[in-house]
Short mmCIF file of N, CA and C in Angstrom, two decimals:
data_model
loop_
_atom_site.label_atom_id
_atom_site.label_comp_id
_atom_site.label_asym_id
_atom_site.label_seq_id
_atom_site.Cartn_x
_atom_site.Cartn_y
_atom_site.Cartn_z
N UNK A 1205 -41.72 -44.33 166.88
CA UNK A 1205 -41.55 -43.42 168.04
C UNK A 1205 -41.71 -44.11 169.24
N UNK A 1206 -40.89 -43.78 170.19
CA UNK A 1206 -40.88 -44.59 171.39
C UNK A 1206 -41.66 -43.90 172.38
N UNK A 1207 -42.71 -44.61 173.23
CA UNK A 1207 -43.17 -44.21 174.34
C UNK A 1207 -42.45 -43.51 175.54
N UNK A 1208 -42.68 -42.27 175.84
CA UNK A 1208 -42.40 -41.73 176.88
C UNK A 1208 -40.60 -41.68 176.78
N UNK A 1209 -40.16 -41.31 175.31
CA UNK A 1209 -38.72 -41.42 175.30
C UNK A 1209 -37.83 -42.39 175.86
N UNK A 1210 -38.60 -43.53 175.92
CA UNK A 1210 -37.80 -44.74 176.29
C UNK A 1210 -36.38 -45.06 175.59
N UNK A 1211 -36.21 -44.60 174.50
CA UNK A 1211 -35.04 -45.20 173.83
C UNK A 1211 -33.93 -44.44 174.26
N UNK A 1212 -34.24 -43.23 174.97
CA UNK A 1212 -33.13 -42.42 175.47
C UNK A 1212 -32.93 -42.74 176.96
N UNK A 1213 -33.75 -43.55 177.76
CA UNK A 1213 -33.45 -43.90 178.99
C UNK A 1213 -32.91 -45.66 179.26
N UNK A 1214 -33.05 -46.10 178.21
CA UNK A 1214 -32.32 -47.58 178.21
C UNK A 1214 -30.93 -47.33 177.87
N UNK A 1215 -30.20 -48.56 178.19
CA UNK A 1215 -28.72 -48.84 177.61
C UNK A 1215 -28.77 -49.35 176.47
N UNK A 1216 -27.54 -49.80 175.78
CA UNK A 1216 -27.76 -50.52 174.51
C UNK A 1216 -28.21 -51.59 174.67
N UNK A 1217 -27.69 -52.51 175.78
CA UNK A 1217 -28.22 -53.68 176.01
C UNK A 1217 -29.53 -53.84 176.15
N UNK A 1218 -30.16 -52.90 176.99
CA UNK A 1218 -31.56 -52.91 177.30
C UNK A 1218 -32.16 -52.75 175.98
N UNK A 1219 -31.95 -51.74 175.35
CA UNK A 1219 -32.45 -51.34 174.00
C UNK A 1219 -32.60 -52.70 173.20
N UNK A 1220 -31.35 -53.28 172.97
CA UNK A 1220 -31.08 -54.53 172.14
C UNK A 1220 -32.24 -55.84 172.68
N UNK A 1221 -32.07 -56.02 174.07
CA UNK A 1221 -32.81 -57.14 174.53
C UNK A 1221 -34.73 -56.72 174.31
N UNK A 1222 -35.07 -55.48 174.54
CA UNK A 1222 -36.42 -54.85 173.94
C UNK A 1222 -36.57 -55.47 172.50
N UNK A 1223 -35.53 -54.59 171.82
CA UNK A 1223 -35.86 -54.95 170.22
C UNK A 1223 -35.83 -56.28 169.91
N UNK A 1224 -35.34 -57.36 170.37
CA UNK A 1224 -35.26 -58.76 170.58
C UNK A 1224 -36.51 -59.24 170.50
N UNK A 1225 -37.11 -58.77 171.80
CA UNK A 1225 -38.60 -59.26 172.20
C UNK A 1225 -39.44 -58.93 170.94
N UNK A 1226 -39.39 -57.63 170.35
CA UNK A 1226 -40.55 -57.14 169.34
C UNK A 1226 -39.99 -57.75 168.19
N UNK A 1227 -38.80 -57.86 167.52
CA UNK A 1227 -38.07 -57.72 166.17
C UNK A 1227 -36.76 -58.93 166.35
N UNK A 1228 -37.38 -60.22 166.49
CA UNK A 1228 -36.35 -61.17 166.77
C UNK A 1228 -35.48 -61.16 165.33
N UNK A 1229 -36.15 -60.63 164.13
CA UNK A 1229 -35.42 -60.64 162.79
C UNK A 1229 -34.04 -59.78 163.00
N UNK A 1230 -34.23 -58.89 163.93
CA UNK A 1230 -33.04 -57.66 164.02
C UNK A 1230 -32.04 -58.07 164.89
N UNK A 1231 -31.80 -59.17 165.71
CA UNK A 1231 -31.01 -59.24 166.79
C UNK A 1231 -29.48 -59.42 165.93
N UNK A 1232 -29.24 -59.83 164.60
CA UNK A 1232 -27.79 -60.12 164.49
C UNK A 1232 -27.54 -58.47 164.29
N UNK A 1233 -28.41 -57.88 163.55
CA UNK A 1233 -27.88 -56.49 163.13
C UNK A 1233 -27.73 -55.57 164.69
N UNK A 1234 -28.40 -56.04 165.77
CA UNK A 1234 -28.41 -55.14 166.92
C UNK A 1234 -27.16 -55.69 167.61
N UNK A 1235 -26.59 -56.89 167.73
CA UNK A 1235 -25.52 -57.50 168.04
C UNK A 1235 -24.51 -56.63 167.51
N UNK A 1236 -24.14 -56.69 166.31
CA UNK A 1236 -23.26 -56.04 165.54
C UNK A 1236 -22.98 -54.55 165.92
N UNK A 1237 -24.29 -53.80 166.22
CA UNK A 1237 -24.02 -52.61 166.33
C UNK A 1237 -23.28 -52.57 167.78
N UNK A 1238 -23.72 -53.43 168.73
CA UNK A 1238 -23.25 -53.26 169.85
C UNK A 1238 -21.70 -53.59 170.02
N UNK A 1239 -21.51 -54.68 169.27
CA UNK A 1239 -19.97 -54.78 169.21
C UNK A 1239 -19.19 -53.93 168.48
N UNK A 1240 -19.56 -53.39 167.47
CA UNK A 1240 -18.84 -52.14 166.91
C UNK A 1240 -18.84 -50.93 167.69
N UNK A 1241 -19.96 -50.50 168.42
CA UNK A 1241 -19.69 -49.54 169.49
C UNK A 1241 -18.89 -49.61 170.61
N UNK A 1242 -18.72 -51.07 171.42
CA UNK A 1242 -18.07 -51.15 172.19
C UNK A 1242 -16.87 -51.62 171.89
N UNK A 1243 -16.55 -52.66 171.15
CA UNK A 1243 -14.96 -52.98 170.71
C UNK A 1243 -14.62 -52.61 169.38
N UNK A 1244 -15.39 -51.99 168.44
CA UNK A 1244 -14.71 -51.41 166.98
C UNK A 1244 -14.94 -52.65 166.09
N UNK A 1245 -14.67 -52.27 164.90
CA UNK A 1245 -14.81 -53.04 163.78
C UNK A 1245 -14.11 -54.14 163.60
N UNK A 1246 -12.83 -54.06 164.28
CA UNK A 1246 -11.89 -55.32 164.14
C UNK A 1246 -12.60 -56.58 164.72
N UNK A 1247 -13.64 -56.58 165.70
CA UNK A 1247 -14.09 -57.66 166.02
C UNK A 1247 -15.41 -58.47 165.22
N UNK A 1248 -15.57 -57.54 164.30
CA UNK A 1248 -16.56 -57.99 163.52
C UNK A 1248 -16.20 -58.84 161.79
N UNK A 1249 -14.83 -58.63 161.57
CA UNK A 1249 -14.37 -59.11 160.53
C UNK A 1249 -13.52 -60.08 160.78
N UNK A 1250 -13.86 -61.40 159.76
CA UNK A 1250 -13.06 -62.55 160.38
C UNK A 1250 -11.53 -62.52 159.85
N UNK A 1251 -10.61 -62.78 160.43
CA UNK A 1251 -9.43 -63.04 159.95
C UNK A 1251 -8.96 -63.52 158.72
N UNK A 1252 -8.05 -63.14 158.21
CA UNK A 1252 -7.80 -63.87 157.01
C UNK A 1252 -6.91 -65.24 157.12
N UNK A 1253 -7.51 -66.11 156.50
CA UNK A 1253 -7.10 -67.43 156.65
C UNK A 1253 -5.85 -67.60 156.11
N UNK A 1254 -5.11 -68.21 156.70
CA UNK A 1254 -3.32 -68.46 156.32
C UNK A 1254 -3.40 -70.36 156.28
N UNK A 1255 -3.91 -70.64 155.16
CA UNK A 1255 -3.67 -71.98 155.23
C UNK A 1255 -2.36 -72.94 155.04
N UNK A 1256 -1.13 -72.06 154.80
CA UNK A 1256 0.27 -72.51 155.08
C UNK A 1256 0.39 -72.72 156.61
N UNK A 1257 -0.22 -71.77 157.38
CA UNK A 1257 -0.25 -71.73 159.02
C UNK A 1257 -0.89 -73.16 159.47
N UNK A 1258 -2.16 -73.08 158.96
CA UNK A 1258 -2.84 -74.56 159.40
C UNK A 1258 -2.26 -75.47 158.90
N UNK A 1259 -1.66 -75.60 157.65
CA UNK A 1259 -1.06 -77.03 157.55
C UNK A 1259 0.03 -77.44 158.49
N UNK A 1260 0.84 -76.25 158.67
CA UNK A 1260 1.91 -76.37 159.73
C UNK A 1260 1.70 -76.43 161.02
N UNK A 1261 0.58 -76.35 161.37
CA UNK A 1261 -0.05 -76.57 162.89
C UNK A 1261 -0.70 -78.02 162.81
N UNK A 1262 -0.99 -78.41 161.54
CA UNK A 1262 -1.68 -79.70 161.68
C UNK A 1262 -0.84 -81.27 161.79
N UNK A 1263 -1.65 -82.16 162.07
CA UNK A 1263 -0.83 -83.22 162.27
C UNK A 1263 -1.80 -84.57 161.37
N UNK A 1264 -1.10 -85.62 161.19
CA UNK A 1264 -1.71 -86.54 160.18
C UNK A 1264 -3.11 -87.28 161.33
N UNK A 1265 -2.80 -87.13 162.45
CA UNK A 1265 -4.06 -88.10 163.10
C UNK A 1265 -5.08 -86.90 163.42
N UNK A 1266 -4.64 -85.49 163.23
CA UNK A 1266 -5.86 -84.48 163.51
C UNK A 1266 -6.24 -83.66 162.07
N UNK A 1267 -7.69 -83.88 161.76
CA UNK A 1267 -8.28 -83.35 160.53
C UNK A 1267 -8.48 -81.58 160.63
N UNK A 1268 -8.29 -80.97 159.59
CA UNK A 1268 -8.68 -79.79 159.56
C UNK A 1268 -10.17 -80.04 159.08
N UNK A 1269 -10.82 -78.88 159.92
CA UNK A 1269 -12.06 -78.84 159.36
C UNK A 1269 -12.51 -77.13 158.98
N UNK A 1270 -13.11 -77.07 158.03
CA UNK A 1270 -13.29 -75.80 157.44
C UNK A 1270 -14.83 -75.66 157.62
N UNK A 1271 -15.18 -74.72 157.82
CA UNK A 1271 -16.44 -74.07 158.15
C UNK A 1271 -16.83 -73.15 157.04
N UNK A 1272 -17.48 -73.35 155.93
CA UNK A 1272 -17.55 -72.28 154.75
C UNK A 1272 -18.92 -71.47 154.75
N UNK A 1273 -18.70 -70.38 154.54
CA UNK A 1273 -20.10 -69.47 154.06
C UNK A 1273 -20.45 -69.55 152.87
N UNK A 1274 -21.39 -69.27 152.68
CA UNK A 1274 -22.02 -69.23 151.09
C UNK A 1274 -21.13 -68.31 150.22
N UNK A 1275 -20.82 -68.85 149.26
CA UNK A 1275 -19.86 -68.41 148.10
C UNK A 1275 -18.69 -68.37 148.46
N UNK A 1276 -18.13 -69.00 149.49
CA UNK A 1276 -16.68 -69.04 150.04
C UNK A 1276 -16.40 -70.28 149.13
N UNK A 1277 -14.86 -70.38 148.15
CA UNK A 1277 -14.58 -71.41 147.66
C UNK A 1277 -13.11 -71.29 148.08
N UNK A 1278 -12.51 -71.93 148.76
CA UNK A 1278 -10.84 -72.08 148.89
C UNK A 1278 -10.40 -73.16 148.08
N UNK A 1279 -10.92 -73.65 147.13
CA UNK A 1279 -10.69 -74.71 146.29
C UNK A 1279 -9.23 -74.06 145.53
N UNK A 1280 -8.79 -72.91 144.99
CA UNK A 1280 -8.05 -72.57 144.41
C UNK A 1280 -6.57 -72.51 145.47
N UNK A 1281 -7.00 -71.94 146.61
CA UNK A 1281 -5.71 -71.94 147.46
C UNK A 1281 -5.43 -73.09 148.06
N UNK A 1282 -6.32 -74.10 148.52
CA UNK A 1282 -6.06 -75.66 148.68
C UNK A 1282 -4.87 -76.53 147.68
N UNK A 1283 -5.68 -76.23 146.21
CA UNK A 1283 -4.71 -76.70 145.00
C UNK A 1283 -3.27 -76.01 145.22
N UNK A 1284 -3.37 -74.94 145.33
CA UNK A 1284 -2.04 -74.07 145.40
C UNK A 1284 -1.13 -74.48 146.46
N UNK A 1285 -1.65 -74.83 147.59
CA UNK A 1285 -1.07 -75.07 148.89
C UNK A 1285 -0.44 -76.88 148.36
N UNK A 1286 -1.54 -77.65 148.14
CA UNK A 1286 -1.12 -78.94 147.53
C UNK A 1286 0.00 -79.25 146.53
N UNK A 1287 0.07 -78.36 145.58
CA UNK A 1287 1.01 -78.36 144.55
C UNK A 1287 2.36 -78.08 145.43
N UNK A 1288 2.61 -77.21 146.16
CA UNK A 1288 3.54 -76.65 146.84
C UNK A 1288 4.29 -77.74 147.71
N UNK A 1289 3.27 -78.60 148.29
CA UNK A 1289 3.56 -79.75 149.07
C UNK A 1289 3.86 -81.05 148.27
#
């Protein structure tokens, strides 16, 4: 329960800042909710990676750097691209 119906008086951003100060572990979920409400789900989902396009845009003197999340394994796609080249 919120004191004096505070949650109805605050904007989404103000509520997010308040919740961040009280529960820092909930900041990611709150930011995602704000983005979803203001911009839509499109901005929360990563675009599909097109390795062929990355390769085409690359140069011998510029490395490609992949930042992977836990469980991501692009090795099969990399091997498929390597075989095609």
